[in-house]
mmCIF file of C-alpha atoms and ligand atoms in Angstrom:
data_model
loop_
_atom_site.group_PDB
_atom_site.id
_atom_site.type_symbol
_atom_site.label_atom_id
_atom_site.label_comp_id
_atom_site.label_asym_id
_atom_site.label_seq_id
_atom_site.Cartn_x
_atom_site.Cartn_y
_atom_site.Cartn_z
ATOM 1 C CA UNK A 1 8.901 -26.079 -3.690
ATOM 2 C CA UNK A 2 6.378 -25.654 -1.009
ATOM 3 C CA UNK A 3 3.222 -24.747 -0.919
ATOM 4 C CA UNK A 4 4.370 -21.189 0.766
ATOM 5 C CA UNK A 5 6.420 -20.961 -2.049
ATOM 6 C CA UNK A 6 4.341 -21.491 -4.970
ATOM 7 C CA UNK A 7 2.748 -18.592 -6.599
ATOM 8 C CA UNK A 8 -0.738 -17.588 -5.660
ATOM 9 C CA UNK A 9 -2.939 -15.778 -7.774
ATOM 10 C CA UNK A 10 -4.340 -12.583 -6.790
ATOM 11 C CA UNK A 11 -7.333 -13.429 -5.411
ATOM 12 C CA UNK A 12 -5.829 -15.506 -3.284
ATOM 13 C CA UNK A 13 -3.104 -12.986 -2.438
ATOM 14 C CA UNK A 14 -5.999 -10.575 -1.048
ATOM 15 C CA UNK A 15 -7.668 -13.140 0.830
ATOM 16 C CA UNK A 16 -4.641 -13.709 3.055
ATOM 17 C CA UNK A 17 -4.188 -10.727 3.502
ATOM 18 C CA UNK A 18 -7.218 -9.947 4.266
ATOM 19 C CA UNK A 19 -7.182 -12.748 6.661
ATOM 20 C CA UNK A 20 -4.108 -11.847 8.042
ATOM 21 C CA UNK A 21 -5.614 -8.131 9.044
ATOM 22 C CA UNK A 22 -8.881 -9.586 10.426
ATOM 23 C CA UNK A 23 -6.802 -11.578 13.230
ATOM 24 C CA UNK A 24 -4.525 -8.529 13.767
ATOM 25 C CA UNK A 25 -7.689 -6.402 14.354
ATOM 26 C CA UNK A 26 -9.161 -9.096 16.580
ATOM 27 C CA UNK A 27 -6.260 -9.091 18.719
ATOM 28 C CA UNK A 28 -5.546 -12.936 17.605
ATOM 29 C CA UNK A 29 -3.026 -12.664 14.971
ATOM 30 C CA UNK A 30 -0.689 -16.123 14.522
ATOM 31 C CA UNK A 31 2.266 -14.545 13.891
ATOM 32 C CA UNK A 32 3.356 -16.708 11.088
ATOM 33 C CA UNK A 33 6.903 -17.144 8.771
ATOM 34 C CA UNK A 34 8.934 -15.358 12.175
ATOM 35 C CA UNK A 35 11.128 -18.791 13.635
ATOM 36 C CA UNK A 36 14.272 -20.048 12.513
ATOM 37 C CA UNK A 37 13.051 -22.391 10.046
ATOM 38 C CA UNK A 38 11.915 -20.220 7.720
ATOM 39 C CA UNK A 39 14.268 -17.579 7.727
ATOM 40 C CA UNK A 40 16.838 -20.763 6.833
ATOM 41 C CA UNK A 41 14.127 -21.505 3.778
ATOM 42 C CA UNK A 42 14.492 -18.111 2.377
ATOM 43 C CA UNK A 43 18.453 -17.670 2.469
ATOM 44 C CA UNK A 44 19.024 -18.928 -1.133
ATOM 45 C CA UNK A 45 15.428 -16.864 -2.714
ATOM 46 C CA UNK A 46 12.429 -14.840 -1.403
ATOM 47 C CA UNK A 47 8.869 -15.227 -3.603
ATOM 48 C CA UNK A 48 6.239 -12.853 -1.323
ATOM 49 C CA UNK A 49 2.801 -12.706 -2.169
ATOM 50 C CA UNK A 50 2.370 -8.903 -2.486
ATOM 51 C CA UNK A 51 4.408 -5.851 -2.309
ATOM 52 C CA UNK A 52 2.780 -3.336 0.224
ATOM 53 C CA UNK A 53 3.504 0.162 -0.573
ATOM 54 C CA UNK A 54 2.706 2.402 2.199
ATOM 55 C CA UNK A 55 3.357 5.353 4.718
ATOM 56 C CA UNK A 56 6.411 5.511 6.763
ATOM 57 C CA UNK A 57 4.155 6.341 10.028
ATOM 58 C CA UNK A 58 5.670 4.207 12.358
ATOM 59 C CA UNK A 59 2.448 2.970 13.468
ATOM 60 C CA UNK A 60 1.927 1.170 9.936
ATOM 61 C CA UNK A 61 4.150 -1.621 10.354
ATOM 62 C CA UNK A 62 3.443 -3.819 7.161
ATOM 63 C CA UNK A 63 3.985 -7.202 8.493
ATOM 64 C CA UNK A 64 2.356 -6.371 12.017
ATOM 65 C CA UNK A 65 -1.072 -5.512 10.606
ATOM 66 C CA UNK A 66 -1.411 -8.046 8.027
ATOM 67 C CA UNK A 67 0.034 -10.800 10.456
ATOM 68 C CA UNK A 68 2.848 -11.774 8.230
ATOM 69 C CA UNK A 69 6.731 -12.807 8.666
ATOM 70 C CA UNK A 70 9.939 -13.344 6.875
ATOM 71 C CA UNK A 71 9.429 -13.660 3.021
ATOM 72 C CA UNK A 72 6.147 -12.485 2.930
ATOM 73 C CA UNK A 73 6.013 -9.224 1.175
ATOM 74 C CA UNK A 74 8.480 -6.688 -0.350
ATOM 75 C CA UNK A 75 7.905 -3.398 1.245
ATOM 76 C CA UNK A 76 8.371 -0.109 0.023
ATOM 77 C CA UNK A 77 7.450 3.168 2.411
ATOM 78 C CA UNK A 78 7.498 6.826 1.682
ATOM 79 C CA UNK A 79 6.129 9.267 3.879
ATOM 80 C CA UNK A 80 1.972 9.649 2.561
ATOM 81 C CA UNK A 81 3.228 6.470 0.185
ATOM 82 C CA UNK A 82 3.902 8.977 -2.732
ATOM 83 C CA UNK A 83 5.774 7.819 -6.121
ATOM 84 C CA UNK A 84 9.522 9.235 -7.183
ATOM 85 C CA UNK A 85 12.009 7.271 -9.271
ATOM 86 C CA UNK A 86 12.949 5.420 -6.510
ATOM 87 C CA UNK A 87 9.911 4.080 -5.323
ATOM 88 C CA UNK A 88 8.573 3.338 -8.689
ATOM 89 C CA UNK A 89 11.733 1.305 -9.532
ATOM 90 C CA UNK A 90 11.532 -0.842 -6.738
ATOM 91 C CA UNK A 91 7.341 -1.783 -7.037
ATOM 92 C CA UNK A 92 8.681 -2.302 -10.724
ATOM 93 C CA UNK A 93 11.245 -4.292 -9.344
ATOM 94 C CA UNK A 94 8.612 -6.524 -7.274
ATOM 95 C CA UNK A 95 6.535 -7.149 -10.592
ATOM 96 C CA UNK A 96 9.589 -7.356 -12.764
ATOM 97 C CA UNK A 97 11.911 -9.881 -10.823
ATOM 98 C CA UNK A 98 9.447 -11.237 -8.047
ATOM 99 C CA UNK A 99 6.452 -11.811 -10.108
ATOM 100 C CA UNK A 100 4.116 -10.517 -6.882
ATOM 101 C CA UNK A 101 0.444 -11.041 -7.780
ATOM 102 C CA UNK A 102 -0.467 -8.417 -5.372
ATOM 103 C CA UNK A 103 0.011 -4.872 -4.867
ATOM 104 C CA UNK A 104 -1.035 -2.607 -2.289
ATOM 105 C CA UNK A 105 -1.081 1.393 -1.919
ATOM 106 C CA UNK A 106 -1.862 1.740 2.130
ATOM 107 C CA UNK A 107 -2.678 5.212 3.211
ATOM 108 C CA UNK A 108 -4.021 5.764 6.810
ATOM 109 C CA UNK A 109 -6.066 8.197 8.678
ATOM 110 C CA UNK A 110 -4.605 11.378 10.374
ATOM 111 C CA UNK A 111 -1.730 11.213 8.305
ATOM 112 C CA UNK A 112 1.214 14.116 8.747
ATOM 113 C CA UNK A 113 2.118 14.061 5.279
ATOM 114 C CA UNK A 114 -1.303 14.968 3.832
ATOM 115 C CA UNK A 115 -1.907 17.003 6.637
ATOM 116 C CA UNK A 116 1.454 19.182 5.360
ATOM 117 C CA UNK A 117 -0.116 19.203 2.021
ATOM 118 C CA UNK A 118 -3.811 20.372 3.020
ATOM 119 C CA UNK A 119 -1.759 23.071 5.067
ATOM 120 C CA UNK A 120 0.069 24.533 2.054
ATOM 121 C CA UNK A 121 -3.157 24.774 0.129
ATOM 122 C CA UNK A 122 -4.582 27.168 2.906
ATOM 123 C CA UNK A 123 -1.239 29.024 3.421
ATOM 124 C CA UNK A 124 0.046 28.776 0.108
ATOM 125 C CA UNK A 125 3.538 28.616 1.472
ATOM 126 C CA UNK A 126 5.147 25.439 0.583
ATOM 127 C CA UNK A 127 7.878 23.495 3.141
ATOM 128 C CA UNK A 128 11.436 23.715 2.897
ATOM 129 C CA UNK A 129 13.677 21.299 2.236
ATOM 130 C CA UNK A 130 12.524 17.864 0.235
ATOM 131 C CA UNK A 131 9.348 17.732 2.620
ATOM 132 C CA UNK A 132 8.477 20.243 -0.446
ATOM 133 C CA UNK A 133 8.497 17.133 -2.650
ATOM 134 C CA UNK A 134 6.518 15.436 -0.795
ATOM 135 C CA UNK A 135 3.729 17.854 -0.611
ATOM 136 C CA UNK A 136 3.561 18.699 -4.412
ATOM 137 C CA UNK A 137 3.036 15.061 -5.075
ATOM 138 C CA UNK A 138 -0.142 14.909 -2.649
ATOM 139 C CA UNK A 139 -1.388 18.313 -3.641
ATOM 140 C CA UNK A 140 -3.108 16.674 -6.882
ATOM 141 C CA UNK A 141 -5.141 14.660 -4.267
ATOM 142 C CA UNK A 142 -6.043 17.780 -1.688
ATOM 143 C CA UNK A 143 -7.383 19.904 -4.685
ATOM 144 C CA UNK A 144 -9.554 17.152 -6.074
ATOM 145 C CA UNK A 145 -10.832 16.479 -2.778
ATOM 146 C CA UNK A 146 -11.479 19.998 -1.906
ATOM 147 C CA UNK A 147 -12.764 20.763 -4.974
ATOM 148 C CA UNK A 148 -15.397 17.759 -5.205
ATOM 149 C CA UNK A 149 -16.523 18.184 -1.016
ATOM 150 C CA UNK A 150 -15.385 22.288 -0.333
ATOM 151 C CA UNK A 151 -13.278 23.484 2.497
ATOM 152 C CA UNK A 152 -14.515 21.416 4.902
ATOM 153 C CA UNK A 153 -13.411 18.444 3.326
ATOM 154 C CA UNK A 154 -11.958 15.762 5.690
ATOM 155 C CA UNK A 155 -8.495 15.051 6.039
ATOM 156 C CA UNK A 156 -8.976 11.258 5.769
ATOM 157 C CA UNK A 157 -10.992 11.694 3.021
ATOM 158 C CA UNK A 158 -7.702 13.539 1.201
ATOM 159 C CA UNK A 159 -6.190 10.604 2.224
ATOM 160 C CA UNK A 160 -8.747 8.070 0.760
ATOM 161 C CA UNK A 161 -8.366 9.857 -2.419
ATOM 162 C CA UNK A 162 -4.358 10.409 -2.506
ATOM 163 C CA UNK A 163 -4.334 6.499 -2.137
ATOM 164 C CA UNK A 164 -6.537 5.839 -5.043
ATOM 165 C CA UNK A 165 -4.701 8.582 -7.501
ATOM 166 C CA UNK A 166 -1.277 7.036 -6.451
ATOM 167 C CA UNK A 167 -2.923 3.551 -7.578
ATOM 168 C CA UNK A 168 -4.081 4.641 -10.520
ATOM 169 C CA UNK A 169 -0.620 6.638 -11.354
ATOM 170 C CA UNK A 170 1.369 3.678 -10.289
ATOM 171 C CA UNK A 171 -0.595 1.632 -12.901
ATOM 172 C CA UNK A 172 -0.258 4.686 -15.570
ATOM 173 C CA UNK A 173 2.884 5.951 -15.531
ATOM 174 C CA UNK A 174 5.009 2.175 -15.208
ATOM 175 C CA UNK A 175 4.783 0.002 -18.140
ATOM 176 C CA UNK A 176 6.020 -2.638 -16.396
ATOM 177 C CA UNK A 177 2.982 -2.993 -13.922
ATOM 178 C CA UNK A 178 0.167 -1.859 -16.708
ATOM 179 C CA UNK A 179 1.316 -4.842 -18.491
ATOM 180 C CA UNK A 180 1.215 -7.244 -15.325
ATOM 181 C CA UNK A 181 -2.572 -5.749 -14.298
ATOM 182 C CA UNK A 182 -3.798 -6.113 -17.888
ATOM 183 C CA UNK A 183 -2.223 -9.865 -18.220
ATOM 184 C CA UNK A 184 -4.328 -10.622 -14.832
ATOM 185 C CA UNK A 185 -0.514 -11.630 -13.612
ATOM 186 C CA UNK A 186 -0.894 -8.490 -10.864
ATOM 187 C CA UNK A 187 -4.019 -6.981 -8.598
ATOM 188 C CA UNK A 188 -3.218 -3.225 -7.800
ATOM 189 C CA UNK A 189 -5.469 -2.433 -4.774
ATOM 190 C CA UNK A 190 -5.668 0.768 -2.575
ATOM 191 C CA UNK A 191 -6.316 0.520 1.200
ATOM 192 C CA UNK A 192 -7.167 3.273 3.838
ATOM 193 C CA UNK A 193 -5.852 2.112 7.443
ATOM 194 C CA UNK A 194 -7.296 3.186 10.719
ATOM 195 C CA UNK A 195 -5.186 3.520 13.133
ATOM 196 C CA UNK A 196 -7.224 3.439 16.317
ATOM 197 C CA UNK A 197 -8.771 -0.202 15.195
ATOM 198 C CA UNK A 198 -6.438 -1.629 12.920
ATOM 199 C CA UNK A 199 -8.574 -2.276 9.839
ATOM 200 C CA UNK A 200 -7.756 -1.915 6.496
ATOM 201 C CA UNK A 201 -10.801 -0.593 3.973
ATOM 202 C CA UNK A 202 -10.650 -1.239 0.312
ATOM 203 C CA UNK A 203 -10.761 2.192 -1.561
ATOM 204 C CA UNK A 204 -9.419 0.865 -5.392
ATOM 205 C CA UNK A 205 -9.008 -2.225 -6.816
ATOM 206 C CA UNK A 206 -8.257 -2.909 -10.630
ATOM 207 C CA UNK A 207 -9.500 -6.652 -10.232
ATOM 208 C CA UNK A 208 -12.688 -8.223 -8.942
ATOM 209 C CA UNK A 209 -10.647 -9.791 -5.892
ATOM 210 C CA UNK A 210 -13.885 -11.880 -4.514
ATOM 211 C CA UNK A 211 -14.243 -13.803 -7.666
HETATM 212 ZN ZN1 LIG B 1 1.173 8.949 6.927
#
């Protein structure tokens, strides 16, 4: 096995990642784990470092802003990164089978999704279709936000706080990753990304990640 292949620990997870966002935001990224040889390595097994659940905006690319490749991380994307049975089974699926000792919730400024749920609050009409699903599980994070700052509460702040609640209820409502955060095995972190500069805040973390 090599040494991209053995398992990190979580601090270690976050640092290259981390790393990997500080040359994308510098405009100096390596590119890494993209050539032939290493999407040969990975045929027969994958083993990524973290499993980055985020927005669908298709200005989030996972492995462009972290400056990743092949094998790297399992991603999972919803529109404003919320949790259903499906999205839940497959970060359970990343702890459960890939052992990742990393997980990221990535929310991002401006986002359409919250913005649809901040909408409905003023309007109090709701969107058609399964967009409707999509707002009810952000409402939870619009209220507390509007509650705690008023009506002039900032959109990115809604989003700030729908990416820590959907850490925390990630971490709640899965026994499979409650187990893997208390056993130190898994890291759940939440991370707000601007879009304009390309860097990715810390907003929740379950672990001490500098230690
Ligand atoms: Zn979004």
């Amino acid at each position: 096995m090599s040494d991209s292949q053995a398992r990190i620990s979580p601090q270690e997870a976050w640092k290259r990642l981390a790393d990997g966002n500080a040359r994308f935001v510098e405009g100096r990224p390596n590119h890494p784990n993209q050539d032939a040889t290493r999407r040969e390595s990975l045929a027969e097994g994958q083993n990524p470092f973290a499993v980055i659940f985020g927005c669908s905006d298709s200005r989030l690319a996972a492995e462009i802003i972290f400056d990743l490749g092949l094998g790297d991380t399992f991603v999972v994307r919803t529109a404003g990164q919320v949790l259903s049975s499906a999205s839940l089974g497959s970060l359970e699926y990343s702890v459960a089978e890939l052992d990742v000792p990393l997980m990221v919730v990535l929310g991002h400024d401006s986002c359409g999704a919250v913005t649809a749920a901040n909408q409905s609050y003023d309007s109090g009409d709701m969107p058609p279709g399964f967009v409707r699903n999509l707002v009810e599980e952000i409402m939870p994070a619009v209220i507390e936000t509007r509650r705690s700052t008023g009506d002039d509460a900032s959109l990115n702040d809604m989003v700030r706080t729908n990416t820590r609640q959907v850490a925390e209820r990630m971490i709640d409502q899965s026994k499979v990753i409650s187990a893997a955060v208390e056993e130190n095995r898994t890291a759940v972190v939440g991370m707000f990304y601007n879009l304009r500069d390309g860097k990715a805040e810390l907003v929740f973390s379950s672990h001490d990640l500098d230690s």
